[in-house]
Amino acid sequence: MTDQDHAHEAHAHEAGVAPDDQDCAEYLERIVYFLDNELDAADCAAVRVHLDTCNPCLERYDLQRTVKAVVARSCAEPAPEALRERVRVSIRQVQVRLSEG
Ligand SMILES: [Zn+2]
């Protein structure tokens, strides 16, 4: 084994230990599908594991779930416009925070 192989191995190990914001950005997208039950079993498991280990993503998941509940309820009765606006602002804040990384 060459020295170069050693260096490559060490880097791969590091990357596995510390997920960065890019991972979270990808998970945020999956979380939306997760809530809609549009992920296959493998992706579902991956999202659950990430939510277990990543508190910021768990909070985003809770937020998305709240949005879904509001939208679902609005089919039966109109949701208060103030609440919908608050949810919209919250989502935008999360997205801005994510892209600023
Ligand atoms: Zn995350």
mmCIF file with all atom_site columns, C-alpha atoms and ligand atoms in Angstrom:
data_model
loop_
_atom_site.group_PDB
_atom_site.id
_atom_site.type_symbol
_atom_site.label_atom_id
_atom_site.label_alt_id
_atom_site.label_comp_id
_atom_site.label_asym_id
_atom_site.label_entity_id
_atom_site.label_seq_id
_atom_site.pdbx_PDB_ins_code
_atom_site.Cartn_x
_atom_site.Cartn_y
_atom_site.Cartn_z
_atom_site.occupancy
_atom_site.B_iso_or_equiv
_atom_site.pdbx_formal_charge
_atom_site.auth_seq_id
_atom_site.auth_comp_id
_atom_site.auth_asym_id
_atom_site.auth_atom_id
_atom_site.pdbx_PDB_model_num
ATOM   1   C  CA . MET A 1 1   ? 0.000   0.000  0.000  1.00 0.00 ? 1   MET A CA 1
ATOM   2   C  CA . THR A 1 2   ? 1.353   3.448  -0.902 1.00 0.00 ? 2   THR A CA 1
ATOM   3   C  CA . ASP A 1 3   ? 1.282   6.579  1.244  1.00 0.00 ? 3   ASP A CA 1
ATOM   4   C  CA . GLN A 1 4   ? -1.335  7.986  -1.067 1.00 0.00 ? 4   GLN A CA 1
ATOM   5   C  CA . ASP A 1 5   ? -3.722  5.137  -0.269 1.00 0.00 ? 5   ASP A CA 1
ATOM   6   C  CA . HIS A 1 6   ? -3.362  5.886  3.434  1.00 0.00 ? 6   HIS A CA 1
ATOM   7   C  CA . ALA A 1 7   ? -4.230  9.547  2.930  1.00 0.00 ? 7   ALA A CA 1
ATOM   8   C  CA . HIS A 1 8   ? -7.314  8.684  0.894  1.00 0.00 ? 8   HIS A CA 1
ATOM   9   C  CA . GLU A 1 9   ? -8.576  6.253  3.547  1.00 0.00 ? 9   GLU A CA 1
ATOM   10  C  CA . ALA A 1 10  ? -8.190  8.790  6.348  1.00 0.00 ? 10  ALA A CA 1
ATOM   11  C  CA . HIS A 1 11  ? -10.155 11.395 4.392  1.00 0.00 ? 11  HIS A CA 1
ATOM   12  C  CA . ALA A 1 12  ? -13.022 9.025  3.628  1.00 0.00 ? 12  ALA A CA 1
ATOM   13  C  CA . HIS A 1 13  ? -13.280 8.113  7.297  1.00 0.00 ? 13  HIS A CA 1
ATOM   14  C  CA . GLU A 1 14  ? -13.427 11.765 8.335  1.00 0.00 ? 14  GLU A CA 1
ATOM   15  C  CA . ALA A 1 15  ? -16.196 12.550 5.857  1.00 0.00 ? 15  ALA A CA 1
ATOM   16  C  CA . GLY A 1 16  ? -18.316 9.722  7.256  1.00 0.00 ? 16  GLY A CA 1
ATOM   17  C  CA . VAL A 1 17  ? -18.037 11.010 10.822 1.00 0.00 ? 17  VAL A CA 1
ATOM   18  C  CA . ALA A 1 18  ? -18.965 14.648 10.252 1.00 0.00 ? 18  ALA A CA 1
ATOM   19  C  CA . PRO A 1 19  ? -21.910 15.285 7.924  1.00 0.00 ? 19  PRO A CA 1
ATOM   20  C  CA . ASP A 1 20  ? -21.818 18.855 6.642  1.00 0.00 ? 20  ASP A CA 1
ATOM   21  C  CA . ASP A 1 21  ? -24.596 21.269 5.715  1.00 0.00 ? 21  ASP A CA 1
ATOM   22  C  CA . GLN A 1 22  ? -24.653 19.917 2.169  1.00 0.00 ? 22  GLN A CA 1
ATOM   23  C  CA . ASP A 1 23  ? -25.889 16.595 3.564  1.00 0.00 ? 23  ASP A CA 1
ATOM   24  C  CA . CYS A 1 24  ? -28.578 18.403 5.524  1.00 0.00 ? 24  CYS A CA 1
ATOM   25  C  CA . ALA A 1 25  ? -29.716 20.307 2.419  1.00 0.00 ? 25  ALA A CA 1
ATOM   26  C  CA . GLU A 1 26  ? -30.190 17.008 0.613  1.00 0.00 ? 26  GLU A CA 1
ATOM   27  C  CA . TYR A 1 27  ? -32.020 15.521 3.576  1.00 0.00 ? 27  TYR A CA 1
ATOM   28  C  CA . LEU A 1 28  ? -34.372 18.495 3.784  1.00 0.00 ? 28  LEU A CA 1
ATOM   29  C  CA . GLU A 1 29  ? -35.518 17.631 0.265  1.00 0.00 ? 29  GLU A CA 1
ATOM   30  C  CA . ARG A 1 30  ? -35.936 13.966 1.189  1.00 0.00 ? 30  ARG A CA 1
ATOM   31  C  CA . ILE A 1 31  ? -37.860 14.919 4.334  1.00 0.00 ? 31  ILE A CA 1
ATOM   32  C  CA . VAL A 1 32  ? -40.541 16.512 2.154  1.00 0.00 ? 32  VAL A CA 1
ATOM   33  C  CA . TYR A 1 33  ? -40.911 13.272 0.185  1.00 0.00 ? 33  TYR A CA 1
ATOM   34  C  CA . PHE A 1 34  ? -40.671 11.297 3.430  1.00 0.00 ? 34  PHE A CA 1
ATOM   35  C  CA . LEU A 1 35  ? -43.740 13.134 4.750  1.00 0.00 ? 35  LEU A CA 1
ATOM   36  C  CA . ASP A 1 36  ? -45.600 12.337 1.532  1.00 0.00 ? 36  ASP A CA 1
ATOM   37  C  CA . ASN A 1 37  ? -44.616 8.654  1.796  1.00 0.00 ? 37  ASN A CA 1
ATOM   38  C  CA . GLU A 1 38  ? -42.907 8.917  -1.578 1.00 0.00 ? 38  GLU A CA 1
ATOM   39  C  CA . LEU A 1 39  ? -39.556 7.419  -0.529 1.00 0.00 ? 39  LEU A CA 1
ATOM   40  C  CA . ASP A 1 40  ? -38.588 3.781  -0.933 1.00 0.00 ? 40  ASP A CA 1
ATOM   41  C  CA . ALA A 1 41  ? -37.724 1.755  2.177  1.00 0.00 ? 41  ALA A CA 1
ATOM   42  C  CA . ALA A 1 42  ? -33.974 2.400  1.951  1.00 0.00 ? 42  ALA A CA 1
ATOM   43  C  CA . ASP A 1 43  ? -34.405 6.179  1.719  1.00 0.00 ? 43  ASP A CA 1
ATOM   44  C  CA . CYS A 1 44  ? -36.967 6.146  4.542  1.00 0.00 ? 44  CYS A CA 1
ATOM   45  C  CA . ALA A 1 45  ? -34.471 4.378  6.790  1.00 0.00 ? 45  ALA A CA 1
ATOM   46  C  CA . ALA A 1 46  ? -31.726 6.848  5.843  1.00 0.00 ? 46  ALA A CA 1
ATOM   47  C  CA . VAL A 1 47  ? -33.958 9.826  6.668  1.00 0.00 ? 47  VAL A CA 1
ATOM   48  C  CA . ARG A 1 48  ? -34.983 8.304  10.015 1.00 0.00 ? 48  ARG A CA 1
ATOM   49  C  CA . VAL A 1 49  ? -31.359 7.686  10.972 1.00 0.00 ? 49  VAL A CA 1
ATOM   50  C  CA . HIS A 1 50  ? -30.448 11.251 10.020 1.00 0.00 ? 50  HIS A CA 1
ATOM   51  C  CA . LEU A 1 51  ? -33.364 12.708 12.012 1.00 0.00 ? 51  LEU A CA 1
ATOM   52  C  CA . ASP A 1 52  ? -32.209 10.684 15.015 1.00 0.00 ? 52  ASP A CA 1
ATOM   53  C  CA . THR A 1 53  ? -28.717 12.151 14.861 1.00 0.00 ? 53  THR A CA 1
ATOM   54  C  CA . CYS A 1 54  ? -29.318 15.668 13.515 1.00 0.00 ? 54  CYS A CA 1
ATOM   55  C  CA . ASN A 1 55  ? -31.368 17.996 15.673 1.00 0.00 ? 55  ASN A CA 1
ATOM   56  C  CA . PRO A 1 56  ? -31.626 20.873 13.153 1.00 0.00 ? 56  PRO A CA 1
ATOM   57  C  CA . CYS A 1 57  ? -33.112 18.465 10.607 1.00 0.00 ? 57  CYS A CA 1
ATOM   58  C  CA . LEU A 1 58  ? -35.502 17.088 13.210 1.00 0.00 ? 58  LEU A CA 1
ATOM   59  C  CA . GLU A 1 59  ? -36.748 20.635 13.774 1.00 0.00 ? 59  GLU A CA 1
ATOM   60  C  CA . ARG A 1 60  ? -37.205 21.118 10.027 1.00 0.00 ? 60  ARG A CA 1
ATOM   61  C  CA . TYR A 1 61  ? -39.082 17.839 9.886  1.00 0.00 ? 61  TYR A CA 1
ATOM   62  C  CA . ASP A 1 62  ? -41.416 19.038 12.657 1.00 0.00 ? 62  ASP A CA 1
ATOM   63  C  CA . LEU A 1 63  ? -41.930 22.295 10.766 1.00 0.00 ? 63  LEU A CA 1
ATOM   64  C  CA . GLN A 1 64  ? -42.750 20.506 7.511  1.00 0.00 ? 64  GLN A CA 1
ATOM   65  C  CA . ARG A 1 65  ? -45.155 18.220 9.357  1.00 0.00 ? 65  ARG A CA 1
ATOM   66  C  CA . THR A 1 66  ? -46.889 21.280 10.826 1.00 0.00 ? 66  THR A CA 1
ATOM   67  C  CA . VAL A 1 67  ? -47.208 22.798 7.362  1.00 0.00 ? 67  VAL A CA 1
ATOM   68  C  CA . LYS A 1 68  ? -48.731 19.577 6.052  1.00 0.00 ? 68  LYS A CA 1
ATOM   69  C  CA . ALA A 1 69  ? -51.226 19.494 8.912  1.00 0.00 ? 69  ALA A CA 1
ATOM   70  C  CA . VAL A 1 70  ? -52.243 23.101 8.212  1.00 0.00 ? 70  VAL A CA 1
ATOM   71  C  CA . VAL A 1 71  ? -52.638 22.395 4.502  1.00 0.00 ? 71  VAL A CA 1
ATOM   72  C  CA . ALA A 1 72  ? -54.634 19.223 5.158  1.00 0.00 ? 72  ALA A CA 1
ATOM   73  C  CA . ARG A 1 73  ? -56.918 21.072 7.564  1.00 0.00 ? 73  ARG A CA 1
ATOM   74  C  CA . SER A 1 74  ? -57.400 23.905 5.089  1.00 0.00 ? 74  SER A CA 1
ATOM   75  C  CA . CYS A 1 75  ? -59.156 21.424 2.787  1.00 0.00 ? 75  CYS A CA 1
ATOM   76  C  CA . ALA A 1 76  ? -61.927 21.106 5.359  1.00 0.00 ? 76  ALA A CA 1
ATOM   77  C  CA . GLU A 1 77  ? -61.874 24.649 6.743  1.00 0.00 ? 77  GLU A CA 1
ATOM   78  C  CA . PRO A 1 78  ? -59.929 27.694 5.641  1.00 0.00 ? 78  PRO A CA 1
ATOM   79  C  CA . ALA A 1 79  ? -56.731 28.086 7.696  1.00 0.00 ? 79  ALA A CA 1
ATOM   80  C  CA . PRO A 1 80  ? -56.288 31.506 9.260  1.00 0.00 ? 80  PRO A CA 1
ATOM   81  C  CA . GLU A 1 81  ? -54.271 33.658 6.862  1.00 0.00 ? 81  GLU A CA 1
ATOM   82  C  CA . ALA A 1 82  ? -52.018 34.850 9.704  1.00 0.00 ? 82  ALA A CA 1
ATOM   83  C  CA . LEU A 1 83  ? -51.020 31.274 10.553 1.00 0.00 ? 83  LEU A CA 1
ATOM   84  C  CA . ARG A 1 84  ? -50.284 30.414 6.943  1.00 0.00 ? 84  ARG A CA 1
ATOM   85  C  CA . GLU A 1 85  ? -48.128 33.525 6.602  1.00 0.00 ? 85  GLU A CA 1
ATOM   86  C  CA . ARG A 1 86  ? -46.207 32.595 9.759  1.00 0.00 ? 86  ARG A CA 1
ATOM   87  C  CA . VAL A 1 87  ? -45.529 29.111 8.390  1.00 0.00 ? 87  VAL A CA 1
ATOM   88  C  CA . ARG A 1 88  ? -44.400 30.532 5.049  1.00 0.00 ? 88  ARG A CA 1
ATOM   89  C  CA . VAL A 1 89  ? -41.977 32.888 6.812  1.00 0.00 ? 89  VAL A CA 1
ATOM   90  C  CA . SER A 1 90  ? -40.607 30.026 8.939  1.00 0.00 ? 90  SER A CA 1
ATOM   91  C  CA . ILE A 1 91  ? -39.903 27.897 5.883  1.00 0.00 ? 91  ILE A CA 1
ATOM   92  C  CA . ARG A 1 92  ? -38.162 30.775 4.157  1.00 0.00 ? 92  ARG A CA 1
ATOM   93  C  CA . GLN A 1 93  ? -35.979 31.362 7.219  1.00 0.00 ? 93  GLN A CA 1
ATOM   94  C  CA . VAL A 1 94  ? -34.935 27.709 7.275  1.00 0.00 ? 94  VAL A CA 1
ATOM   95  C  CA . GLN A 1 95  ? -34.092 27.786 3.571  1.00 0.00 ? 95  GLN A CA 1
ATOM   96  C  CA . VAL A 1 96  ? -32.081 31.002 3.940  1.00 0.00 ? 96  VAL A CA 1
ATOM   97  C  CA . ARG A 1 97  ? -30.165 29.542 6.893  1.00 0.00 ? 97  ARG A CA 1
ATOM   98  C  CA . LEU A 1 98  ? -29.448 26.425 4.850  1.00 0.00 ? 98  LEU A CA 1
ATOM   99  C  CA . SER A 1 99  ? -28.178 28.249 1.778  1.00 0.00 ? 99  SER A CA 1
ATOM   100 C  CA . GLU A 1 100 ? -25.987 30.516 3.903  1.00 0.00 ? 100 GLU A CA 1
ATOM   101 C  CA . GLY A 1 101 ? -24.545 27.349 5.434  1.00 0.00 ? 101 GLY A CA 1
HETATM 102 ZN ZN . ZN  B 2 .   ? -29.190 17.285 9.143  1.00 0.00 ? 1   ZN  B ZN 1
#
